[in-house]
XYZ file of N, CA and C in Angstrom:
267
model
N 18.611 -49.165 -58.862
C 17.855 -50.303 -58.386
C 16.646 -50.468 -59.298
N 16.389 -51.652 -59.703
C 15.238 -51.905 -60.552
C 14.655 -53.263 -60.222
N 13.377 -53.277 -60.023
C 12.680 -54.532 -59.791
C 11.747 -54.793 -60.952
N 10.980 -55.806 -60.843
C 10.050 -56.137 -61.908
C 8.666 -55.606 -61.569
N 8.642 -54.365 -61.066
C 7.392 -53.690 -60.708
C 7.492 -52.224 -61.121
N 6.350 -51.564 -61.225
C 6.341 -50.113 -61.363
C 6.776 -49.548 -60.032
N 7.632 -48.548 -60.046
C 8.212 -48.012 -58.819
C 7.742 -46.582 -58.587
N 7.151 -46.335 -57.412
C 6.708 -44.999 -57.062
C 7.886 -44.041 -56.988
N 7.695 -42.837 -57.495
C 8.673 -41.758 -57.382
C 8.016 -40.604 -56.625
N 8.802 -39.733 -56.050
C 8.222 -38.621 -55.290
C 7.682 -37.515 -56.195
N 8.048 -37.519 -57.476
C 7.607 -36.468 -58.402
C 6.117 -36.563 -58.708
N 5.480 -35.404 -58.753
C 4.123 -35.345 -59.274
C 4.172 -35.623 -60.765
N 3.088 -36.081 -61.320
C 2.999 -36.316 -62.763
C 2.397 -35.083 -63.420
N 3.039 -34.590 -64.453
C 2.481 -33.526 -65.302
C 2.739 -33.948 -66.730
N 1.695 -33.981 -67.537
C 1.783 -34.572 -68.877
C 2.833 -33.939 -69.768
N 3.137 -32.660 -69.598
C 4.113 -32.022 -70.492
C 5.370 -31.535 -69.766
N 5.685 -32.127 -68.641
C 6.851 -31.690 -67.864
C 8.136 -31.749 -68.679
N 8.334 -32.798 -69.432
C 9.568 -32.914 -70.214
C 9.608 -31.919 -71.375
N 8.481 -31.566 -71.932
C 8.462 -30.527 -72.964
C 8.836 -29.177 -72.366
N 8.448 -28.942 -71.105
C 8.805 -27.688 -70.438
C 10.320 -27.586 -70.214
N 10.984 -28.715 -70.058
C 12.434 -28.728 -69.844
C 13.240 -28.727 -71.135
N 12.592 -28.955 -72.253
C 13.300 -29.090 -73.526
C 14.160 -27.868 -73.814
N 15.418 -28.115 -74.151
C 16.355 -27.048 -74.469
C 16.999 -26.412 -73.250
N 16.647 -26.871 -72.045
C 17.222 -26.329 -70.817
C 18.146 -27.371 -70.195
N 19.133 -26.897 -69.467
C 20.004 -27.786 -68.724
C 19.341 -28.075 -67.385
N 19.087 -29.337 -67.094
C 18.410 -29.711 -65.852
C 19.269 -30.708 -65.088
N 19.920 -30.236 -64.037
C 20.698 -31.111 -63.172
C 19.830 -31.477 -61.975
N 19.533 -32.746 -61.823
C 18.676 -33.252 -60.757
C 17.327 -32.537 -60.714
N 16.536 -32.623 -61.777
C 15.223 -31.966 -61.773
C 14.337 -32.544 -60.677
N 13.622 -31.685 -59.993
C 12.793 -32.099 -58.859
C 11.353 -32.408 -59.247
N 11.036 -32.306 -60.511
C 9.669 -32.597 -60.948
C 8.786 -31.368 -60.859
N 7.582 -31.483 -61.379
C 6.670 -30.331 -61.381
C 6.156 -30.018 -59.977
N 5.681 -28.786 -59.794
C 5.145 -28.355 -58.499
C 3.788 -28.964 -58.200
N 3.045 -29.307 -59.254
C 1.709 -29.875 -59.062
C 1.435 -30.904 -60.145
N 0.433 -31.685 -59.913
C 0.047 -32.742 -60.831
C -0.961 -32.235 -61.850
N -0.844 -32.734 -63.085
C -1.886 -32.477 -64.068
C -1.879 -33.563 -65.134
N -3.008 -34.225 -65.267
C -3.235 -35.226 -66.298
C -4.497 -34.814 -67.049
N -4.389 -34.433 -68.318
C -5.574 -33.975 -69.039
C -6.674 -35.034 -69.148
N -6.324 -36.304 -69.014
C -7.335 -37.363 -69.076
C -8.169 -37.422 -67.793
N -7.580 -37.029 -66.668
C -8.277 -36.955 -65.384
C -7.781 -35.718 -64.645
N -8.252 -34.532 -65.042
C -7.685 -33.286 -64.524
C -7.897 -33.042 -63.032
N -8.831 -33.725 -62.396
C -9.116 -33.480 -60.978
C -8.531 -34.544 -60.060
N -7.726 -35.447 -60.614
C -7.091 -36.492 -59.825
C -5.591 -36.239 -59.756
N -5.077 -36.003 -58.558
C -3.637 -35.794 -58.380
C -2.918 -37.122 -58.620
N -1.819 -37.074 -59.371
C -1.088 -38.293 -59.706
C 0.406 -38.112 -59.477
N 1.054 -39.188 -59.146
C 2.501 -39.242 -59.004
C 3.079 -40.045 -60.160
N 4.361 -39.853 -60.399
C 5.043 -40.612 -61.441
C 5.470 -41.970 -60.912
N 5.412 -42.944 -61.792
C 5.948 -44.275 -61.534
C 6.970 -44.551 -62.618
N 8.023 -45.262 -62.272
C 9.069 -45.593 -63.240
C 9.293 -47.088 -63.256
N 9.843 -47.543 -64.346
C 10.262 -48.938 -64.434
C 9.415 -49.752 -65.372
N 8.919 -50.835 -64.885
C 8.112 -51.740 -65.672
C 7.588 -52.828 -64.772
N 6.712 -53.619 -65.284
C 6.043 -54.592 -64.457
C 6.121 -55.980 -65.056
N 6.050 -56.972 -64.193
C 5.979 -58.344 -64.685
C 4.687 -58.589 -65.436
N 3.717 -57.679 -65.314
C 2.457 -57.816 -66.050
C 2.497 -57.152 -67.423
N 3.580 -56.430 -67.745
C 3.662 -55.744 -69.035
C 3.687 -56.745 -70.190
N 3.060 -56.329 -71.261
C 2.973 -57.135 -72.465
C 3.015 -56.177 -73.645
N 3.633 -56.558 -74.726
C 3.758 -55.668 -75.887
C 2.418 -55.157 -76.402
N 1.347 -55.881 -76.188
C 0.056 -55.466 -76.735
C -0.585 -54.319 -75.948
N -0.188 -54.096 -74.690
C -0.812 -53.022 -73.924
C 0.139 -52.244 -73.014
N 1.421 -52.533 -73.064
C 2.350 -51.856 -72.151
C 3.730 -51.790 -72.778
N 4.344 -50.635 -72.714
C 5.702 -50.503 -73.251
C 6.697 -50.253 -72.121
N 6.386 -50.703 -70.939
C 7.197 -50.356 -69.777
C 8.208 -51.375 -69.342
N 9.071 -51.796 -70.222
C 10.108 -52.734 -69.823
C 11.397 -52.041 -69.421
N 11.481 -50.727 -69.583
C 12.723 -49.998 -69.303
C 12.641 -49.300 -67.950
N 13.771 -49.156 -67.277
C 13.817 -48.446 -66.005
C 13.391 -46.993 -66.196
N 13.680 -46.411 -67.337
C 13.356 -45.003 -67.587
C 11.904 -44.774 -67.988
N 11.150 -45.802 -68.228
C 9.747 -45.645 -68.648
C 8.957 -44.959 -67.540
N 8.077 -44.015 -67.909
C 7.286 -43.277 -66.929
C 5.804 -43.552 -67.126
N 5.135 -43.797 -66.031
C 3.679 -43.961 -66.014
C 3.134 -42.999 -64.971
N 1.840 -43.061 -64.749
C 1.182 -42.177 -63.783
C 0.131 -42.963 -63.022
N -0.121 -42.546 -61.793
C -1.182 -43.159 -61.008
C -1.458 -42.291 -59.796
N -2.670 -42.383 -59.277
C -2.998 -41.631 -58.068
C -2.352 -42.322 -56.868
N -1.939 -41.559 -55.855
C -1.221 -42.138 -54.714
C -2.015 -43.176 -53.920
N -3.325 -43.204 -54.075
C -4.119 -44.180 -53.331
C -4.289 -45.507 -54.072
N -3.553 -45.682 -55.146
C -3.629 -46.913 -55.929
C -2.852 -48.028 -55.242
N -3.445 -49.172 -55.167
C -2.757 -50.342 -54.621
C -2.771 -51.458 -55.651
N -1.623 -51.811 -56.156
C -1.519 -52.853 -57.168
C -0.400 -53.810 -56.795
N -0.530 -55.063 -57.159
C 0.494 -56.044 -56.814
C 1.788 -55.858 -57.592
N 1.761 -55.055 -58.652
C 2.970 -54.840 -59.443
C 3.482 -53.414 -59.313
N 3.274 -52.817 -58.115
C 3.771 -51.484 -57.822
C 4.603 -51.543 -56.549
N 5.807 -50.973 -56.609
C 6.693 -50.951 -55.451
C 7.199 -49.543 -55.224
N 8.449 -49.393 -54.817
C 9.023 -48.071 -54.608
C 10.515 -48.133 -54.875
N 11.099 -46.970 -55.082
C 12.538 -46.870 -55.298
C 13.217 -46.414 -54.025
N 14.388 -46.941 -53.777
C 15.200 -46.500 -52.625
C 16.289 -45.591 -53.163
N 16.444 -44.445 -52.533
C 17.432 -43.468 -52.972
C 18.209 -42.990 -51.754
N 19.486 -42.720 -51.944
C 20.327 -42.235 -50.858
C 21.206 -41.117 -51.371
N 21.326 -40.058 -50.579
C 22.240 -38.977 -50.937
C 23.676 -39.472 -50.869
N 24.501 -38.943 -51.755
C 25.918 -39.273 -51.736
C 26.567 -38.513 -50.579
N 27.324 -39.191 -49.759
C 27.960 -38.535 -48.605
C 29.444 -38.503 -48.783
């Protein structure tokens, strides 16, 4: 599912999470245990995926569903939504 908004994910944001997984087999990675952003080390952040109708080449590269951004959970923006996920039964 993809909309024209940044989509909240349940994963915490950690700036080097993907480097930590490099060279390892990761089936359904659950994300890091805690948040860490070196630009704001005392603010807990979650991952956002997707892209926004506000994206522009001059300041945003988030036109892909796989694009990852970060934001604190108390952020309210008109171009932020959520993803719906369902377990396979």
